[in-house]
PDB file of C-alpha atoms in Angstrom:
ATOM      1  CA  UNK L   1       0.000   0.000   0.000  1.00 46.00           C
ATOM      2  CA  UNK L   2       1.026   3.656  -1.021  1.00 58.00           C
ATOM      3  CA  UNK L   3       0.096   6.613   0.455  1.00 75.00           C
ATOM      4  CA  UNK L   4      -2.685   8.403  -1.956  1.00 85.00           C
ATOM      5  CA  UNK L   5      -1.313  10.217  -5.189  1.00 95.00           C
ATOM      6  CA  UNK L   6      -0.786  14.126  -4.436  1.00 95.00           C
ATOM      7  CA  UNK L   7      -0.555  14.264  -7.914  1.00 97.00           C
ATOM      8  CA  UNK L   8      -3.018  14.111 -11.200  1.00 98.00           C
ATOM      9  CA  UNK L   9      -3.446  14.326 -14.914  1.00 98.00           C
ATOM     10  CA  UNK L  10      -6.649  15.821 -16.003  1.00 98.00           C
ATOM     11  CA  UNK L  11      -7.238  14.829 -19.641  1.00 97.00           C
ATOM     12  CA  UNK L  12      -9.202  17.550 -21.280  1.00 97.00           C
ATOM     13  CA  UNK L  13      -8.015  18.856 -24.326  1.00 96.00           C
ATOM     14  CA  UNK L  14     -10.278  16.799 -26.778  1.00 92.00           C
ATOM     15  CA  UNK L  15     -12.311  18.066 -29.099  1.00 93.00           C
ATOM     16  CA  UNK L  16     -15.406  17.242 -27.371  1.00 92.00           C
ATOM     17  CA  UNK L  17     -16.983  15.780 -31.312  1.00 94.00           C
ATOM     18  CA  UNK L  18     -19.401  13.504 -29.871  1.00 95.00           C
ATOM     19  CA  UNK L  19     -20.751  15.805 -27.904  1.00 96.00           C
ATOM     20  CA  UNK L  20     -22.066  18.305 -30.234  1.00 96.00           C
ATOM     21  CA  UNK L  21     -24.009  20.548 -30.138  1.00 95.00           C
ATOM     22  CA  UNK L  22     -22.947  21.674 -26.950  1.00 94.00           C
ATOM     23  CA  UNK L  23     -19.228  21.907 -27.497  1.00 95.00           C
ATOM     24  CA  UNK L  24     -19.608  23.873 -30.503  1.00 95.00           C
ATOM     25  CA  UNK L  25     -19.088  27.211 -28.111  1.00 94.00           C
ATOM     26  CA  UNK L  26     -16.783  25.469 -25.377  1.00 95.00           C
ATOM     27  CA  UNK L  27     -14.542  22.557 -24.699  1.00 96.00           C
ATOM     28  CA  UNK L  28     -16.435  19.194 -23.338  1.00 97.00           C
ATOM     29  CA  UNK L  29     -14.894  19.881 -19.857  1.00 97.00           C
ATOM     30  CA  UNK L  30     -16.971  22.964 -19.489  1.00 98.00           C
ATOM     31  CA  UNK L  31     -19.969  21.207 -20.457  1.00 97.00           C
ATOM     32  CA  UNK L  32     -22.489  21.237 -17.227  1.00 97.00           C
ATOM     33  CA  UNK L  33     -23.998  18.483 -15.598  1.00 97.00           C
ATOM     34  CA  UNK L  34     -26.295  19.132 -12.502  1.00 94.00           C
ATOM     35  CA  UNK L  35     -25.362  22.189 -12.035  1.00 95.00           C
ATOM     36  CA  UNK L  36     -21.504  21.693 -12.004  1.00 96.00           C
ATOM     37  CA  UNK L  37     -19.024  21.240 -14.989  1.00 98.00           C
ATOM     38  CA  UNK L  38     -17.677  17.713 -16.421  1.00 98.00           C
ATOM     39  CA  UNK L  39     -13.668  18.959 -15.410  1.00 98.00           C
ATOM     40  CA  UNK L  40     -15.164  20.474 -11.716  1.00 97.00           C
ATOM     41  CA  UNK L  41     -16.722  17.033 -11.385  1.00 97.00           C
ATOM     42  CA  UNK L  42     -13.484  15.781 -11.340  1.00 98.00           C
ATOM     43  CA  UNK L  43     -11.127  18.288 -10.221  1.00 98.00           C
ATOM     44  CA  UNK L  44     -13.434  17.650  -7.035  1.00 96.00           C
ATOM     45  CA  UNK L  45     -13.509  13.881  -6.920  1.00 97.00           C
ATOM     46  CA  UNK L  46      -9.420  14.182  -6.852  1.00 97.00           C
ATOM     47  CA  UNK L  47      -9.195  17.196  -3.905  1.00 96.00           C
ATOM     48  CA  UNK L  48     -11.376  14.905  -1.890  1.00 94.00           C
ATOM     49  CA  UNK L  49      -8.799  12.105  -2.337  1.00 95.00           C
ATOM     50  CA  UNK L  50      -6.011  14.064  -1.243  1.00 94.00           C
ATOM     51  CA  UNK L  51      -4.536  15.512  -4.438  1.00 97.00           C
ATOM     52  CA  UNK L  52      -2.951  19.058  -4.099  1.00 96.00           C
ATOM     53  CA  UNK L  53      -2.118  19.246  -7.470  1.00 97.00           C
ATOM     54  CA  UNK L  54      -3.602  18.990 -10.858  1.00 98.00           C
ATOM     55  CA  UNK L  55      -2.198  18.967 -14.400  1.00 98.00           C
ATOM     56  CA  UNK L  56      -4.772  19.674 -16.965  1.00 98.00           C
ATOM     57  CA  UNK L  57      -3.460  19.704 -20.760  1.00 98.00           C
ATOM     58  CA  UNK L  58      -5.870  22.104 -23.285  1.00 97.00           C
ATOM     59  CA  UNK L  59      -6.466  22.557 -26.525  1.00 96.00           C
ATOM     60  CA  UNK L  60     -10.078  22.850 -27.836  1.00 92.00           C
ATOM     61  CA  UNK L  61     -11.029  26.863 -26.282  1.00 96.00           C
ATOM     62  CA  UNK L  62      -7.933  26.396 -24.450  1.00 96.00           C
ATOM     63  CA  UNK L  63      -8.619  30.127 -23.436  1.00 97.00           C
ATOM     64  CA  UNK L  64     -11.775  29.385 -21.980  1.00 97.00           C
ATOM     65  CA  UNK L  65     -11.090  26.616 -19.621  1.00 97.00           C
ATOM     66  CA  UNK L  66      -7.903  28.230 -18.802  1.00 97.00           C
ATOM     67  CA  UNK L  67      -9.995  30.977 -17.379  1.00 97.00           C
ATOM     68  CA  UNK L  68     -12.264  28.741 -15.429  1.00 97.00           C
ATOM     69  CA  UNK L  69      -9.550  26.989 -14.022  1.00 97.00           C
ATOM     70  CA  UNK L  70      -8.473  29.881 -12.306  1.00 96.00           C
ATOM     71  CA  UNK L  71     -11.030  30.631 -10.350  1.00 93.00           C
ATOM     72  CA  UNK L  72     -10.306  26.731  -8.000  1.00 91.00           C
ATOM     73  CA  UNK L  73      -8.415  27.146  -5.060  1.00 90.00           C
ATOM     74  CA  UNK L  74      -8.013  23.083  -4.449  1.00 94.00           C
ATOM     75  CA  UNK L  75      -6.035  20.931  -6.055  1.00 97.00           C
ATOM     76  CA  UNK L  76      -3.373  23.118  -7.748  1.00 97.00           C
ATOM     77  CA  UNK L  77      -3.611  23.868 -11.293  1.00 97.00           C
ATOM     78  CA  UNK L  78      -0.969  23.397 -14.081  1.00 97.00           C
ATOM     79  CA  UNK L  79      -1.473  23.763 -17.736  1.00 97.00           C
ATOM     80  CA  UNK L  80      -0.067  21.633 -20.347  1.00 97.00           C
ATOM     81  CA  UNK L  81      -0.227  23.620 -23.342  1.00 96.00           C
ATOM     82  CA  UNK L  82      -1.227  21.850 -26.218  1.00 96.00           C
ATOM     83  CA  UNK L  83      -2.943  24.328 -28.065  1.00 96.00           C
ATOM     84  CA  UNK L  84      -0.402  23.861 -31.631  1.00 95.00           C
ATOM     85  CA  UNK L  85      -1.105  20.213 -31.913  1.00 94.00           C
ATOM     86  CA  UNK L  86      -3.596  18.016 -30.051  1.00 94.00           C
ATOM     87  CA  UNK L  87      -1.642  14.816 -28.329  1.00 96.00           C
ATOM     88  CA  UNK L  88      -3.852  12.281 -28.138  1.00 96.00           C
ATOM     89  CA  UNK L  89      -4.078  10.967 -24.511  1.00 96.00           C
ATOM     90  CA  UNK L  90      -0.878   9.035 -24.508  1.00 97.00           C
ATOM     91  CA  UNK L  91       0.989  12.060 -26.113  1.00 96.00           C
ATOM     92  CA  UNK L  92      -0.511  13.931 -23.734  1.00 97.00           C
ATOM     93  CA  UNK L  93       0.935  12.352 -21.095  1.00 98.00           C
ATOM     94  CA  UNK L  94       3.912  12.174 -22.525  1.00 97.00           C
ATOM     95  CA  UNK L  95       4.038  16.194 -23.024  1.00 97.00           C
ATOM     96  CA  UNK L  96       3.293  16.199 -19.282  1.00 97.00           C
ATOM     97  CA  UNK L  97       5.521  14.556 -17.857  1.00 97.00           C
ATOM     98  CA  UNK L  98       8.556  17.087 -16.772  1.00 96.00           C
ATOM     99  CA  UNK L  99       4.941  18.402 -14.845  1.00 97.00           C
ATOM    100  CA  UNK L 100       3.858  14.766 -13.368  1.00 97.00           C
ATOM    101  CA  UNK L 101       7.057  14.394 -10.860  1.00 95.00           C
ATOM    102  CA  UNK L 102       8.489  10.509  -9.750  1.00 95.00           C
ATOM    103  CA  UNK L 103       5.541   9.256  -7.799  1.00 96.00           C
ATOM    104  CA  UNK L 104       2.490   7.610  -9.397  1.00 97.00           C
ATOM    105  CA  UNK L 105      -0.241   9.814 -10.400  1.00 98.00           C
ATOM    106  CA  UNK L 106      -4.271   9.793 -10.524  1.00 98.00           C
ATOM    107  CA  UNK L 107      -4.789   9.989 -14.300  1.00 98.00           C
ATOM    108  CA  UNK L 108      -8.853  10.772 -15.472  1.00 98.00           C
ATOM    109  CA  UNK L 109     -11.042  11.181 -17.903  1.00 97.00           C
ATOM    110  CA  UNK L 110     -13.225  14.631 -17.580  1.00 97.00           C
ATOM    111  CA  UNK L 111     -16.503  12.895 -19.001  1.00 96.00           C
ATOM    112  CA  UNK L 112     -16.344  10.178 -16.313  1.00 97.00           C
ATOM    113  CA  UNK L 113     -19.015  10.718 -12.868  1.00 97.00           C
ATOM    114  CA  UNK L 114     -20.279   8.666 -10.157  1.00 95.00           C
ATOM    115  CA  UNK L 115     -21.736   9.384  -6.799  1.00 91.00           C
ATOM    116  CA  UNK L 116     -19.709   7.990  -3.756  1.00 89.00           C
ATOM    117  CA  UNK L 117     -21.814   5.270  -2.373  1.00 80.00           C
ATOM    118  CA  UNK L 118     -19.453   3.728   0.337  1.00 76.00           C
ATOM    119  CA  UNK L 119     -17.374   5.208   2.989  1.00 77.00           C
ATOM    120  CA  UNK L 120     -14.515   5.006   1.336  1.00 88.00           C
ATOM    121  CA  UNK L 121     -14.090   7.266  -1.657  1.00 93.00           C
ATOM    122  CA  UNK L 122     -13.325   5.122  -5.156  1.00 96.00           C
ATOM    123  CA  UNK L 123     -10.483   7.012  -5.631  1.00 96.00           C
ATOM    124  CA  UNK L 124      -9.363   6.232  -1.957  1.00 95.00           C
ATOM    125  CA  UNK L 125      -9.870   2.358  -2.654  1.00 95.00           C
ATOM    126  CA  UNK L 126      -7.684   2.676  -5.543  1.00 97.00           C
ATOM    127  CA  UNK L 127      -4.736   4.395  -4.618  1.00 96.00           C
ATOM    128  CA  UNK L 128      -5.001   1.606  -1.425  1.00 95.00           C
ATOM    129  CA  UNK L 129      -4.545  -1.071  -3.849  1.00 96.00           C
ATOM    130  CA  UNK L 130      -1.959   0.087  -5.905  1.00 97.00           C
ATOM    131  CA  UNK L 131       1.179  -1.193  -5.568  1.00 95.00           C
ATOM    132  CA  UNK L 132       4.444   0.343  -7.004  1.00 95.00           C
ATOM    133  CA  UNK L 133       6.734  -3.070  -6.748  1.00 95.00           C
ATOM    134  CA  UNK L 134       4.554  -5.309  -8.514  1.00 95.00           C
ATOM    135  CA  UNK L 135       1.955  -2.392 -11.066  1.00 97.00           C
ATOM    136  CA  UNK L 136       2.976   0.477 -13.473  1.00 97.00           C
ATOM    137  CA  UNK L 137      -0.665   0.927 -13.489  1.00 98.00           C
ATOM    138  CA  UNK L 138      -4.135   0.080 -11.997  1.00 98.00           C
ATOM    139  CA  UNK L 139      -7.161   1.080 -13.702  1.00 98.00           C
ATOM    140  CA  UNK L 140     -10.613   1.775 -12.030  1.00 98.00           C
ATOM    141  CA  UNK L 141     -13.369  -0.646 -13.930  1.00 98.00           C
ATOM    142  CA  UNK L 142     -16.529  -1.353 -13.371  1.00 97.00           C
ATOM    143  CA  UNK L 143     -19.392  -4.199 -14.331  1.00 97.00           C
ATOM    144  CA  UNK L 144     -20.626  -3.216 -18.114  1.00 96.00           C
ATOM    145  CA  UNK L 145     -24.009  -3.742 -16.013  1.00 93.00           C
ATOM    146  CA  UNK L 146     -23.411  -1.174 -13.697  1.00 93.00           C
ATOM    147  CA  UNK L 147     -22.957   1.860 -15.984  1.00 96.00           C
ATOM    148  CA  UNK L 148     -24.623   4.592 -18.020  1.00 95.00           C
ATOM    149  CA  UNK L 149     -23.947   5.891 -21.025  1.00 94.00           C
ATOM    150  CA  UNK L 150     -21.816   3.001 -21.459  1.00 93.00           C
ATOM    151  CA  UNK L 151     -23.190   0.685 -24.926  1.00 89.00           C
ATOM    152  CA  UNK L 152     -19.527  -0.640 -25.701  1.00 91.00           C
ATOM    153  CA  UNK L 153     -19.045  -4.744 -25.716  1.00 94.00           C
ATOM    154  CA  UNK L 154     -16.821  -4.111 -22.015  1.00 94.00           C
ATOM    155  CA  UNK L 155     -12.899  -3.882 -22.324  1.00 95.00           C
ATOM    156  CA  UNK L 156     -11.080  -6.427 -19.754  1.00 97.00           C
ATOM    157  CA  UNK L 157     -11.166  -9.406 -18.029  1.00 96.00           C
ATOM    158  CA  UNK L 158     -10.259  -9.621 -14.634  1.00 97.00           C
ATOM    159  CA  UNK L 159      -7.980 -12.538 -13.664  1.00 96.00           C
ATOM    160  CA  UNK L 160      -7.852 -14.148  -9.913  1.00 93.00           C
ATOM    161  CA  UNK L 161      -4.581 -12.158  -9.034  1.00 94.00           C
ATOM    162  CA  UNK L 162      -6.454  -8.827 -10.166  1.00 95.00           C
ATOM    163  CA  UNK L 163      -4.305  -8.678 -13.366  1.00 97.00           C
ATOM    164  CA  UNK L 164      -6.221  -7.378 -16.486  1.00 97.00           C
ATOM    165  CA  UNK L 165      -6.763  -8.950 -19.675  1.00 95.00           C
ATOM    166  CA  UNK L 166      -8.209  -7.515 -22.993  1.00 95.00           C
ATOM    167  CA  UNK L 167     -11.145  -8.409 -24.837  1.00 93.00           C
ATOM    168  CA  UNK L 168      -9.350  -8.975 -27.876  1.00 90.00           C
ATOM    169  CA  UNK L 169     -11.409 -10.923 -30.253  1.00 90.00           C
ATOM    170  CA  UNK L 170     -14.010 -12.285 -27.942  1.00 95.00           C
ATOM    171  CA  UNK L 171     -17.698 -10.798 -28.765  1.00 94.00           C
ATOM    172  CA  UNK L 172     -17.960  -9.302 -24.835  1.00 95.00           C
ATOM    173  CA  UNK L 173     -15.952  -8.594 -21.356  1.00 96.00           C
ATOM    174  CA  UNK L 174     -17.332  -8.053 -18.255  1.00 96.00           C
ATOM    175  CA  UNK L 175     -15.275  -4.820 -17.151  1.00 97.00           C
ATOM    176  CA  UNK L 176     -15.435  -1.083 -18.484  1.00 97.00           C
ATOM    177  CA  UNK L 177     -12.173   1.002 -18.117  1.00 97.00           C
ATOM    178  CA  UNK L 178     -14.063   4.283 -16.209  1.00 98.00           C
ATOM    179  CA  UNK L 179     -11.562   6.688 -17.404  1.00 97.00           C
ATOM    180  CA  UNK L 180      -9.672   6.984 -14.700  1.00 98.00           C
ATOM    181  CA  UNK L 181      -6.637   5.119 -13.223  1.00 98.00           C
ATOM    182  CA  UNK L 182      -3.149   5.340 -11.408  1.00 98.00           C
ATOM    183  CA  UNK L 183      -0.327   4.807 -13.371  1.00 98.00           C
ATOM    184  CA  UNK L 184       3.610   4.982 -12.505  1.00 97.00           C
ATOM    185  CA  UNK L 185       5.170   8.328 -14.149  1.00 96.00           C
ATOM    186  CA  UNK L 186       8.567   5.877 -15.050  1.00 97.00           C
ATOM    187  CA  UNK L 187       6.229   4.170 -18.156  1.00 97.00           C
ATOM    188  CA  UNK L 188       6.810   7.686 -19.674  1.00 96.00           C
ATOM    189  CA  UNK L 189      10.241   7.670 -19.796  1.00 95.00           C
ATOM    190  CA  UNK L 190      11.448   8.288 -23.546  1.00 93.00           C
ATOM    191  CA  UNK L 191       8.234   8.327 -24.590  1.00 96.00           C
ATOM    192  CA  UNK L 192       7.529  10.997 -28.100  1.00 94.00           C
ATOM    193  CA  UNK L 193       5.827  14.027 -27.989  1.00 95.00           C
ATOM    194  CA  UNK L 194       3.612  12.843 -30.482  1.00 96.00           C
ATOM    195  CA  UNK L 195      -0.135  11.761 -30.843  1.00 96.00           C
ATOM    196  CA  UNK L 196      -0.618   8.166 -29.376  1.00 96.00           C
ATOM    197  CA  UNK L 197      -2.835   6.416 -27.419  1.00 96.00           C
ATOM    198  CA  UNK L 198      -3.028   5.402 -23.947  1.00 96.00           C
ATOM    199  CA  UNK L 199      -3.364   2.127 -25.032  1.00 96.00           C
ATOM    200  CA  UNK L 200       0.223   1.665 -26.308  1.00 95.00           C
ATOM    201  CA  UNK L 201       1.502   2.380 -22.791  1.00 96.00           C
ATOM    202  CA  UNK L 202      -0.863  -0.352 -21.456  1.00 97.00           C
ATOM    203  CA  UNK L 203       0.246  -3.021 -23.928  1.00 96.00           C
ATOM    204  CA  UNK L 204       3.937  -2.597 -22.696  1.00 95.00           C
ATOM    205  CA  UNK L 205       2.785  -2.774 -19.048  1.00 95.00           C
ATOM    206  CA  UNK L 206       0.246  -5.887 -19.945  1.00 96.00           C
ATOM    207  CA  UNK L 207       2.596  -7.448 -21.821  1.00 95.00           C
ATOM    208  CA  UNK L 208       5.184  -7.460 -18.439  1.00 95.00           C
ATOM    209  CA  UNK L 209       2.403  -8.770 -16.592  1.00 95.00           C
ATOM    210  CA  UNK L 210       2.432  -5.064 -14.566  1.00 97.00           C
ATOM    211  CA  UNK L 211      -1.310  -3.651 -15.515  1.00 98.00           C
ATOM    212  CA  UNK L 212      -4.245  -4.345 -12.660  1.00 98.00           C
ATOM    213  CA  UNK L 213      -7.207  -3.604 -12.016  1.00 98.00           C
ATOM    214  CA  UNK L 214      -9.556  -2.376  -9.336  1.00 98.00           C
ATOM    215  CA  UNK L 215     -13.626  -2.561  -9.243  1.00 97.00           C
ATOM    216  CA  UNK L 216     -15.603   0.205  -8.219  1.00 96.00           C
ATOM    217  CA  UNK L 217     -18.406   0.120  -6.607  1.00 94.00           C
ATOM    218  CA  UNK L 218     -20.297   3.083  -7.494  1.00 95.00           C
ATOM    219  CA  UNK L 219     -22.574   3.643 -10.092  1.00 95.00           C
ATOM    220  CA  UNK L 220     -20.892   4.858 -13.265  1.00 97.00           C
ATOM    221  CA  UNK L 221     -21.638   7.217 -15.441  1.00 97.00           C
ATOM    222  CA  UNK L 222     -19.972   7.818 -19.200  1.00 97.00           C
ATOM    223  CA  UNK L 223     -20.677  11.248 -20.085  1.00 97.00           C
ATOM    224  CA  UNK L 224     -19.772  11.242 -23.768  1.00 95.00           C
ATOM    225  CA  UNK L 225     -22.606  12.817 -25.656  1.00 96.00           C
ATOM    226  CA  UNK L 226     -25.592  14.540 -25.537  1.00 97.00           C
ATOM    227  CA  UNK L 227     -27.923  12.079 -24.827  1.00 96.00           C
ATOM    228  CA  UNK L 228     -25.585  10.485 -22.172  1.00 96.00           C
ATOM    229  CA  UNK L 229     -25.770  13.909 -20.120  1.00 97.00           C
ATOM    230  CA  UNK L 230     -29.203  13.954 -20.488  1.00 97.00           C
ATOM    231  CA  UNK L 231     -29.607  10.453 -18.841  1.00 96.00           C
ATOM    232  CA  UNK L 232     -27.009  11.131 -16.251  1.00 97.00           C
ATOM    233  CA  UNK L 233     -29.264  14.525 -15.483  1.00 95.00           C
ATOM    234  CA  UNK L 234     -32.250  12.586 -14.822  1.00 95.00           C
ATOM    235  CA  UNK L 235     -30.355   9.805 -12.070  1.00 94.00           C
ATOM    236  CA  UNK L 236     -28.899  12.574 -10.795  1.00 93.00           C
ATOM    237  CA  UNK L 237     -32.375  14.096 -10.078  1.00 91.00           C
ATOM    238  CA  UNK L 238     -33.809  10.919  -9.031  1.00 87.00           C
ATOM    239  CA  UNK L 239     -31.379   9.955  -6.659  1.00 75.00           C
ATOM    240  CA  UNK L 240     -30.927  13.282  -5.183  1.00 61.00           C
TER     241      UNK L 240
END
């Protein structure tokens, strides 16, 4: 067991496509859901677990979340500028990095919201479980059942030692990656600035045997689009 990251990568420089019409005037991580924006929903989930620090890498109205940014007091915010080309979220990361530091990080998703249903955070859980000797990263997944917004076939496997395993070729899996997970700022080393995916760090690290995962309990929502928000709106009302 580690001590919670104090650290976090906020991925929110897409361009927010599948969520039209309501990115057409701002980024997706301004888009508001009951009453709050996607990036506040998580900018808040991560100050409750302990991080003091936040980096969060722009691009579509860079200008605009920049602005809104500044008005948070908790975590931290640094920018990662990526306003001349758009990174991809494993270039991203890889821009960020001089920002990230040497201890593992939170890294999330802005479209990805759930409503703490235990009495320990998710994000507590997680960081409790990771372990820097034996994972370069755990990701946060959850039953396909349990979500919203969610239509995809599910991405991983979960093996008896927690280890993940992809889909691959079979029709289904029973996990969904939330968006958010830890992962160990060394799997950046000598990586390009250059648009990649995440998902090229995670084959090196599944590969080693070295990517796990975690199940959350909570009730997930995926954000991504229009109708999704609308859905998530209406639990959100329900429930409150």
């Amino acid at each position: 067991m580690m001590h919670a990251p104090q650290r976090a990568m906020v991925m929110a420089a897409g361009l927010g496509t599948r969520m039209r019409p309501l990115t057409d005037d701002r980024c997706k991580a301004l888009v508001e859901l009951g009453g709050k924006t996607l990036i506040d929903w998580m900018l808040n989930r991560l100050a409750e677990a302990g991080v003091e620090e936040a980096v969060v890498n722009v691009h579509h109205f860079a200008d605009r979340l920049e602005t809104h940014l500044e008005q948070r007091t908790a975590p931290a915010i640094l920018i990662s500028d990526e306003r001349d080309e758009l990174l991809e979220t494993g270039g991203g990361l890889a821009k960020a990095a001089p920002l990230l530091g040497k201890d593992p990080i939170f890294v999330a998703n802005i479209d990805s919201v759930w409503r703490e249903d235990g009495a320990e955070s998710e994000l507590r859980k997680l960081a409790r479980a990771f372990d820097p000797e034996r994972m370069d990263a755990l990701l946060l997944i959850t039953p396909t059942a349990n979500t919203l917004g969610f239509d995809g076939p599910g991405d991983f496997f979960l093996k008896q030692d927690g280890q993940l395993e992809r889909r691959g070729e079979r029709a289904s899996a029973p996990y969904a990656y939330t968006g958010v997970q830890i992962l160990h700022p060394r799997v950046l080393k000598g990586l390009p600035v250059e648009p990649f995916s995440t998902n090229l760090i995670w084959n090196t690290a599944l590969e080693a045997g070295r990517i796990y995962g975690c199940v959350m309990d909570a009730f997930w929502m995926h954000v991504g689009d229009p109708q999704a928000r609308e859905a998530a709106e209406n639990r959100l009302r329900s429930s409150s």
